[in-house]
mmCIF file of C-alpha atoms and ligand atoms in Angstrom:
data_model
loop_
_atom_site.group_PDB
_atom_site.id
_atom_site.type_symbol
_atom_site.label_atom_id
_atom_site.label_comp_id
_atom_site.label_asym_id
_atom_site.label_seq_id
_atom_site.Cartn_x
_atom_site.Cartn_y
_atom_site.Cartn_z
ATOM 1 C CA MET A 1 0.000 0.000 0.000
ATOM 2 C CA GLY A 2 1.061 3.594 -0.582
ATOM 3 C CA GLU A 3 2.361 5.699 2.233
ATOM 4 C CA VAL A 4 -0.150 7.059 4.749
ATOM 5 C CA ASN A 5 1.116 10.242 6.412
ATOM 6 C CA ARG A 6 -2.024 11.021 8.393
ATOM 7 C CA VAL A 7 -5.381 9.578 9.377
ATOM 8 C CA ILE A 8 -8.474 11.784 9.540
ATOM 9 C CA VAL A 9 -11.595 10.274 11.135
ATOM 10 C CA ILE A 10 -14.931 12.013 10.577
ATOM 11 C CA GLY A 11 -17.689 10.929 12.950
ATOM 12 C CA TRP A 12 -21.392 11.512 12.318
ATOM 13 C CA ASP A 13 -23.108 10.986 15.674
ATOM 14 C CA GLY A 14 -26.257 8.864 15.622
ATOM 15 C CA ALA A 15 -26.501 8.530 11.838
ATOM 16 C CA GLY A 16 -26.910 4.727 11.856
ATOM 17 C CA SER A 17 -27.299 3.414 8.329
ATOM 18 C CA PHE A 18 -29.788 6.184 7.584
ATOM 19 C CA VAL A 19 -27.330 8.002 5.342
ATOM 20 C CA GLN A 20 -28.700 5.756 2.573
ATOM 21 C CA SER A 21 -32.086 7.547 2.781
ATOM 22 C CA SER A 22 -30.566 11.045 2.895
ATOM 23 C CA GLU A 23 -29.214 13.414 0.261
ATOM 24 C CA THR A 24 -25.478 12.954 0.818
ATOM 25 C CA PRO A 25 -23.512 13.643 -2.403
ATOM 26 C CA GLN A 26 -20.234 14.062 -0.519
ATOM 27 C CA LEU A 27 -20.581 10.684 1.210
ATOM 28 C CA ASP A 28 -21.753 8.980 -2.001
ATOM 29 C CA ALA A 29 -18.593 10.190 -3.758
ATOM 30 C CA PHE A 30 -16.499 9.063 -0.776
ATOM 31 C CA PHE A 31 -18.022 5.554 -0.950
ATOM 32 C CA ARG A 32 -17.040 5.382 -4.639
ATOM 33 C CA ARG A 33 -13.454 6.378 -3.770
ATOM 34 C CA GLY A 34 -13.040 3.753 -1.054
ATOM 35 C CA ALA A 35 -14.538 0.878 0.905
ATOM 36 C CA SER A 36 -17.948 1.187 2.527
ATOM 37 C CA SER A 37 -20.583 -0.691 4.490
ATOM 38 C CA LEU A 38 -24.139 0.046 5.610
ATOM 39 C CA THR A 39 -24.307 -3.053 7.815
ATOM 40 C CA THR A 40 -21.416 -2.614 10.259
ATOM 41 C CA GLN A 41 -22.233 -3.334 13.904
ATOM 42 C CA ALA A 42 -21.664 -0.841 16.723
ATOM 43 C CA VAL A 43 -21.226 -2.052 20.318
ATOM 44 C CA MET A 44 -23.765 -2.489 23.111
ATOM 45 C CA PRO A 45 -25.148 -0.358 24.597
ATOM 46 C CA THR A 46 -25.621 1.811 21.520
ATOM 47 C CA ILE A 47 -24.835 5.083 23.296
ATOM 48 C CA SER A 48 -22.264 7.683 22.271
ATOM 49 C CA ALA A 49 -19.671 7.462 25.061
ATOM 50 C CA GLN A 50 -19.695 3.673 24.982
ATOM 51 C CA CYS A 51 -19.466 3.521 21.188
ATOM 52 C CA TRP A 52 -16.938 6.317 20.580
ATOM 53 C CA GLY A 53 -15.026 4.938 23.567
ATOM 54 C CA SER A 54 -14.809 1.531 21.905
ATOM 55 C CA MET A 55 -13.691 3.157 18.668
ATOM 56 C CA PHE A 56 -10.858 5.072 20.376
ATOM 57 C CA TYR A 57 -9.820 2.401 22.903
ATOM 58 C CA GLY A 58 -10.400 -0.720 20.782
ATOM 59 C CA VAL A 59 -12.092 -2.502 23.695
ATOM 60 C CA THR A 60 -15.662 -3.287 24.721
ATOM 61 C CA PRO A 61 -17.529 -0.801 26.981
ATOM 62 C CA ASP A 62 -17.285 -3.105 30.035
ATOM 63 C CA LYS A 63 -13.525 -2.583 29.823
ATOM 64 C CA HIS A 64 -13.151 1.149 29.066
ATOM 65 C CA GLN A 65 -16.145 1.824 31.388
ATOM 66 C CA LEU A 66 -17.112 5.058 29.670
ATOM 67 C CA ASP A 67 -20.710 6.219 29.688
ATOM 68 C CA ASN A 68 -22.201 9.625 28.865
ATOM 69 C CA THR A 69 -22.476 10.762 32.502
ATOM 70 C CA ARG A 70 -18.917 9.773 33.246
ATOM 71 C CA ALA A 71 -17.596 11.383 30.064
ATOM 72 C CA GLU A 72 -19.437 14.593 30.937
ATOM 73 C CA LYS A 73 -18.195 14.724 34.546
ATOM 74 C CA GLU A 74 -14.763 13.123 34.714
ATOM 75 C CA ARG A 75 -11.531 12.937 32.818
ATOM 76 C CA PHE A 76 -10.521 9.510 31.531
ATOM 77 C CA PRO A 77 -8.598 7.871 34.405
ATOM 78 C CA ASP A 78 -4.810 7.933 34.102
ATOM 79 C CA GLY A 79 -4.609 4.514 35.737
ATOM 80 C CA SER A 80 -6.694 2.757 33.066
ATOM 81 C CA PRO A 81 -5.009 -0.311 31.567
ATOM 82 C CA TYR A 82 -6.451 0.660 28.171
ATOM 83 C CA THR A 83 -4.778 2.903 25.628
ATOM 84 C CA SER A 84 -6.594 4.972 23.030
ATOM 85 C CA VAL A 85 -5.249 5.141 19.512
ATOM 86 C CA PHE A 86 -4.484 8.829 20.196
ATOM 87 C CA LYS A 87 -2.316 7.854 23.175
ATOM 88 C CA LEU A 88 -0.647 5.146 21.111
ATOM 89 C CA ALA A 89 0.265 7.762 18.490
ATOM 90 C CA ARG A 90 1.544 10.095 21.231
ATOM 91 C CA GLN A 91 3.757 7.333 22.666
ATOM 92 C CA GLN A 92 5.230 6.733 19.217
ATOM 93 C CA TRP A 93 5.635 10.414 18.285
ATOM 94 C CA PRO A 94 6.117 12.738 21.290
ATOM 95 C CA ASP A 95 5.919 15.842 19.065
ATOM 96 C CA ALA A 96 3.273 14.822 16.535
ATOM 97 C CA LYS A 97 0.216 16.971 15.906
ATOM 98 C CA LEU A 98 -2.898 15.180 17.127
ATOM 99 C CA ALA A 99 -6.260 16.940 17.019
ATOM 100 C CA SER A 100 -9.880 16.408 17.968
ATOM 101 C CA PHE A 101 -12.649 18.773 16.871
ATOM 102 C CA SER A 102 -15.983 17.870 18.460
ATOM 103 C CA SER A 103 -19.374 19.461 18.908
ATOM 104 C CA TRP A 104 -19.960 17.152 21.898
ATOM 105 C CA GLU A 105 -17.383 18.469 24.353
ATOM 106 C CA PRO A 106 -17.104 15.316 26.538
ATOM 107 C CA ILE A 107 -15.257 13.582 23.695
ATOM 108 C CA ASN A 108 -12.473 16.123 24.067
ATOM 109 C CA TYR A 109 -12.073 16.071 27.845
ATOM 110 C CA GLY A 110 -13.843 12.952 29.110
ATOM 111 C CA ILE A 111 -13.124 10.295 26.489
ATOM 112 C CA ILE A 112 -9.685 11.093 25.047
ATOM 113 C CA GLU A 113 -6.906 10.877 27.661
ATOM 114 C CA THR A 114 -5.544 14.261 28.772
ATOM 115 C CA SER A 115 -2.081 12.680 28.682
ATOM 116 C CA ALA A 116 -2.407 12.028 24.933
ATOM 117 C CA GLY A 117 -1.715 15.747 24.390
ATOM 118 C CA VAL A 118 -4.404 16.200 21.763
ATOM 119 C CA HIS A 119 -5.249 19.687 20.456
ATOM 120 C CA THR A 120 -8.966 19.893 21.208
ATOM 121 C CA VAL A 121 -11.612 22.250 19.875
ATOM 122 C CA SER A 122 -15.281 22.129 20.895
ATOM 123 C CA MET A 123 -17.930 24.215 19.085
ATOM 124 C CA PRO A 124 -21.243 23.744 17.243
ATOM 125 C CA ASP A 125 -21.248 21.804 13.965
ATOM 126 C CA ALA A 126 -21.253 24.645 11.399
ATOM 127 C CA GLU A 127 -18.431 26.585 13.090
ATOM 128 C CA LEU A 128 -16.624 23.324 13.765
ATOM 129 C CA ALA A 129 -16.561 22.396 10.078
ATOM 130 C CA ALA A 130 -14.962 25.729 9.179
ATOM 131 C CA ALA A 131 -12.486 25.533 12.062
ATOM 132 C CA ALA A 132 -11.486 21.950 11.259
ATOM 133 C CA GLY A 133 -11.028 22.835 7.588
ATOM 134 C CA ALA A 134 -8.825 25.792 8.504
ATOM 135 C CA TYR A 135 -6.812 23.620 10.905
ATOM 136 C CA ILE A 136 -6.109 21.082 8.172
ATOM 137 C CA GLN A 137 -4.885 23.760 5.781
ATOM 138 C CA LEU A 138 -2.588 25.278 8.428
ATOM 139 C CA ASN A 139 -1.415 21.912 9.818
ATOM 140 C CA PRO A 140 -0.883 19.535 6.894
ATOM 141 C CA ASP A 141 1.547 17.612 9.122
ATOM 142 C CA VAL A 142 -1.233 16.541 11.506
ATOM 143 C CA LYS A 143 -0.842 12.806 12.196
ATOM 144 C CA LEU A 144 -4.232 11.848 13.583
ATOM 145 C CA MET A 145 -7.353 13.985 13.619
ATOM 146 C CA PHE A 146 -10.906 13.301 14.717
ATOM 147 C CA VAL A 147 -13.800 15.514 13.675
ATOM 148 C CA HIS A 148 -17.143 14.824 15.292
ATOM 149 C CA PHE A 149 -20.532 16.205 14.254
ATOM 150 C CA ASP A 150 -23.415 15.891 16.700
ATOM 151 C CA LEU A 151 -26.296 17.143 14.530
ATOM 152 C CA PRO A 152 -27.506 13.779 13.134
ATOM 153 C CA ASP A 153 -28.071 12.499 16.687
ATOM 154 C CA ALA A 154 -29.715 15.753 17.776
ATOM 155 C CA GLY A 155 -31.968 15.457 14.719
ATOM 156 C CA GLY A 156 -32.889 11.880 15.640
ATOM 157 C CA HIS A 157 -33.762 12.833 19.196
ATOM 158 C CA ARG A 158 -35.850 15.757 17.959
ATOM 159 C CA HIS A 159 -37.596 14.360 14.874
ATOM 160 C CA GLY A 160 -37.247 10.593 15.319
ATOM 161 C CA TYR A 161 -34.455 8.457 13.868
ATOM 162 C CA ASN A 162 -34.661 7.506 10.211
ATOM 163 C CA THR A 163 -37.409 10.051 9.518
ATOM 164 C CA PRO A 164 -37.521 12.871 6.940
ATOM 165 C CA GLY A 165 -36.615 15.312 9.721
ATOM 166 C CA GLN A 166 -33.442 13.426 10.575
ATOM 167 C CA TRP A 167 -32.613 12.825 6.901
ATOM 168 C CA GLU A 168 -32.634 16.603 6.396
ATOM 169 C CA VAL A 169 -30.165 17.051 9.264
ATOM 170 C CA ILE A 170 -27.982 14.248 7.894
ATOM 171 C CA ALA A 171 -27.942 16.076 4.542
ATOM 172 C CA GLN A 172 -26.789 19.192 6.392
ATOM 173 C CA THR A 173 -23.980 17.195 7.995
ATOM 174 C CA ASP A 174 -22.913 15.999 4.558
ATOM 175 C CA ARG A 175 -22.454 19.652 3.587
ATOM 176 C CA HIS A 176 -20.372 20.209 6.727
ATOM 177 C CA VAL A 177 -18.185 17.207 5.922
ATOM 178 C CA ALA A 178 -17.803 18.507 2.357
ATOM 179 C CA ILE A 179 -16.046 21.590 3.804
ATOM 180 C CA ILE A 180 -13.498 19.303 5.454
ATOM 181 C CA MET A 181 -13.026 17.158 2.363
ATOM 182 C CA GLN A 182 -12.481 20.306 0.307
ATOM 183 C CA ALA A 183 -9.842 21.510 2.771
ATOM 184 C CA ILE A 184 -8.064 18.144 2.568
ATOM 185 C CA GLU A 185 -8.115 18.292 -1.217
ATOM 186 C CA GLU A 186 -6.992 21.931 -1.445
ATOM 187 C CA ALA A 187 -4.104 21.245 0.938
ATOM 188 C CA GLY A 188 -2.996 18.445 -1.403
ATOM 189 C CA LEU A 189 -3.487 15.784 1.252
ATOM 190 C CA LEU A 190 -5.900 13.389 -0.474
ATOM 191 C CA GLN A 191 -3.220 11.069 -1.840
ATOM 192 C CA ASP A 192 -1.421 10.269 1.412
ATOM 193 C CA SER A 193 -4.281 10.414 3.930
ATOM 194 C CA LEU A 194 -6.416 7.554 5.144
ATOM 195 C CA ILE A 195 -9.835 9.087 5.733
ATOM 196 C CA ILE A 196 -12.498 7.228 7.707
ATOM 197 C CA GLN A 197 -16.143 8.318 7.827
ATOM 198 C CA LEU A 198 -18.397 6.490 10.248
ATOM 199 C CA THR A 199 -21.065 6.799 12.883
ATOM 200 C CA ASP A 200 -21.294 5.485 16.435
ATOM 201 C CA HIS A 201 -24.871 4.167 16.543
ATOM 202 C CA GLY A 202 -28.303 4.516 14.975
ATOM 203 C CA GLY A 203 -31.617 4.925 16.765
ATOM 204 C CA GLY A 204 -35.358 4.432 16.618
ATOM 205 C CA GLY A 205 -35.157 0.734 17.441
ATOM 206 C CA ALA A 206 -36.796 0.428 20.848
ATOM 207 C CA ALA A 207 -38.058 4.033 20.917
ATOM 208 C CA PRO A 208 -38.614 6.410 17.948
ATOM 209 C CA THR A 209 -36.528 9.263 19.366
ATOM 210 C CA ASP A 210 -33.908 7.328 21.306
ATOM 211 C CA HIS A 211 -31.204 4.674 21.072
ATOM 212 C CA GLY A 212 -29.258 2.359 23.339
ATOM 213 C CA SER A 213 -30.916 -0.972 22.558
ATOM 214 C CA ASP A 214 -29.671 -3.970 20.595
ATOM 215 C CA HIS A 215 -32.376 -3.455 17.941
ATOM 216 C CA PRO A 216 -30.840 -3.527 14.443
ATOM 217 C CA LEU A 217 -31.891 0.107 13.867
ATOM 218 C CA ASP A 218 -29.787 1.146 16.875
ATOM 219 C CA LEU A 219 -26.900 -1.251 16.289
ATOM 220 C CA THR A 220 -26.384 -1.040 12.515
ATOM 221 C CA ILE A 221 -24.073 1.722 11.311
ATOM 222 C CA PHE A 222 -22.327 2.947 8.200
ATOM 223 C CA TRP A 223 -18.538 2.638 8.098
ATOM 224 C CA SER A 224 -16.266 3.747 5.272
ATOM 225 C CA CYS A 225 -12.675 4.610 4.485
ATOM 226 C CA ALA A 226 -10.629 5.776 1.519
ATOM 227 C CA GLY A 227 -6.950 6.296 0.869
ATOM 228 C CA PRO A 228 -3.755 4.402 0.075
ATOM 229 C CA GLY A 229 -4.311 0.645 -0.135
ATOM 230 C CA ILE A 230 -8.103 0.847 -0.150
ATOM 231 C CA GLU A 231 -9.802 -0.483 -3.303
ATOM 232 C CA PRO A 232 -12.155 2.132 -4.786
ATOM 233 C CA GLY A 233 -15.805 1.112 -4.756
ATOM 234 C CA SER A 234 -15.180 -1.936 -2.579
ATOM 235 C CA GLU A 235 -17.107 -3.374 0.339
ATOM 236 C CA VAL A 236 -15.792 -3.249 3.876
ATOM 237 C CA PRO A 237 -15.117 -6.834 5.073
ATOM 238 C CA ALA A 238 -18.149 -8.160 6.966
ATOM 239 C CA GLU A 239 -16.097 -9.027 10.057
ATOM 240 C CA LEU A 240 -15.170 -5.390 10.681
ATOM 241 C CA GLY A 241 -17.041 -3.882 13.622
ATOM 242 C CA LEU A 242 -16.940 -0.347 15.019
ATOM 243 C CA ILE A 243 -14.535 -1.598 17.699
ATOM 244 C CA ASP A 244 -11.979 -2.552 15.017
ATOM 245 C CA THR A 245 -11.579 1.064 13.882
ATOM 246 C CA ALA A 246 -8.666 1.562 16.309
ATOM 247 C CA ALA A 247 -6.797 -1.316 14.633
ATOM 248 C CA VAL A 248 -7.421 0.143 11.166
ATOM 249 C CA ILE A 249 -6.049 3.526 12.288
ATOM 250 C CA ALA A 250 -3.015 1.919 13.953
ATOM 251 C CA HIS A 251 -2.249 -0.167 10.874
ATOM 252 C CA ALA A 252 -2.495 2.831 8.544
ATOM 253 C CA LEU A 253 -0.124 4.875 10.735
ATOM 254 C CA GLY A 254 2.287 1.966 11.192
ATOM 255 C CA LEU A 255 1.658 1.726 14.940
ATOM 256 C CA MET A 256 1.832 -1.559 16.829
ATOM 257 C CA PRO A 257 -1.685 -2.209 18.155
ATOM 258 C CA SER A 258 -2.027 -2.220 21.930
ATOM 259 C CA ASP A 259 -1.917 -5.694 23.538
ATOM 260 C CA SER A 260 -5.032 -4.747 25.483
ATOM 261 C CA TRP A 261 -7.198 -4.234 22.402
ATOM 262 C CA ASP A 262 -10.115 -6.370 21.251
ATOM 263 C CA ALA A 263 -9.832 -4.485 17.955
ATOM 264 C CA LYS A 264 -8.588 -6.552 15.047
ATOM 265 C CA LEU A 265 -7.573 -5.532 11.555
ATOM 266 C CA PRO A 266 -10.007 -7.220 9.146
ATOM 267 C CA LEU A 267 -8.351 -9.257 6.428
ATOM 268 C CA GLY A 268 -8.736 -7.800 2.972
ATOM 269 C CA LEU A 269 -9.524 -4.198 3.899
ATOM 270 C CA PHE A 270 -6.086 -3.059 2.735
ATOM 271 C CA LYS A 271 -4.751 -4.356 -0.563
HETATM 272 ZN ZN1 ZN B 1 -28.089 10.360 21.409
#
């Protein structure tokens, strides 16, 4: 595979697999450029802190022990035996630029370890898209960056998941992500970046305006990536789950995965 100099992960909170019913030209083009799935499985319970936690830490929620209340109130404990992929990158590169832009602030102070030394920015989605795009253009040497948009989940809670109201908000998020993709392209970073676009959970399974259950509407998510070594227009291997994202990021950056991880690199994702 070609050289990957940075990984950029774009998270759409609570979008499930409902992107397929929404107007998302940016994401459609991204799927054509890389590997995609509309049937990937999140982790139980299908709640943001648990699911994003499993994505960053590569372990099941019973191990990282994050939940929304904890993430909102506490910093991730220094004594945890689990290592996020951000921390892994920090251990490898003491001076590397690592960044997290999130419209749900607990990701930046409650989920990612303080000791990972990540540049964090928290602001609402529209401003966040502009700020993240500007950051990319000024910091093309960023190694690992997470951008998180909360609007799809807010739309699901307000209008019901997988409804025209949420589809409209998902379409809006696609326009926000397009700002980031344009910044990546204009900075000349498309060729040597692995870009992942995914969501943490769906909703509307057990309750129309909520999530958390093991109903397929809550548990089924979209997952996609594009960049060096990824076959354009291909399908993501069926064995990949949300929890494996940490292993995909580590592999792309050339990091040894943490021994503590449940995350595994699916065979056949990279050529
Ligand atoms: Zn939610």
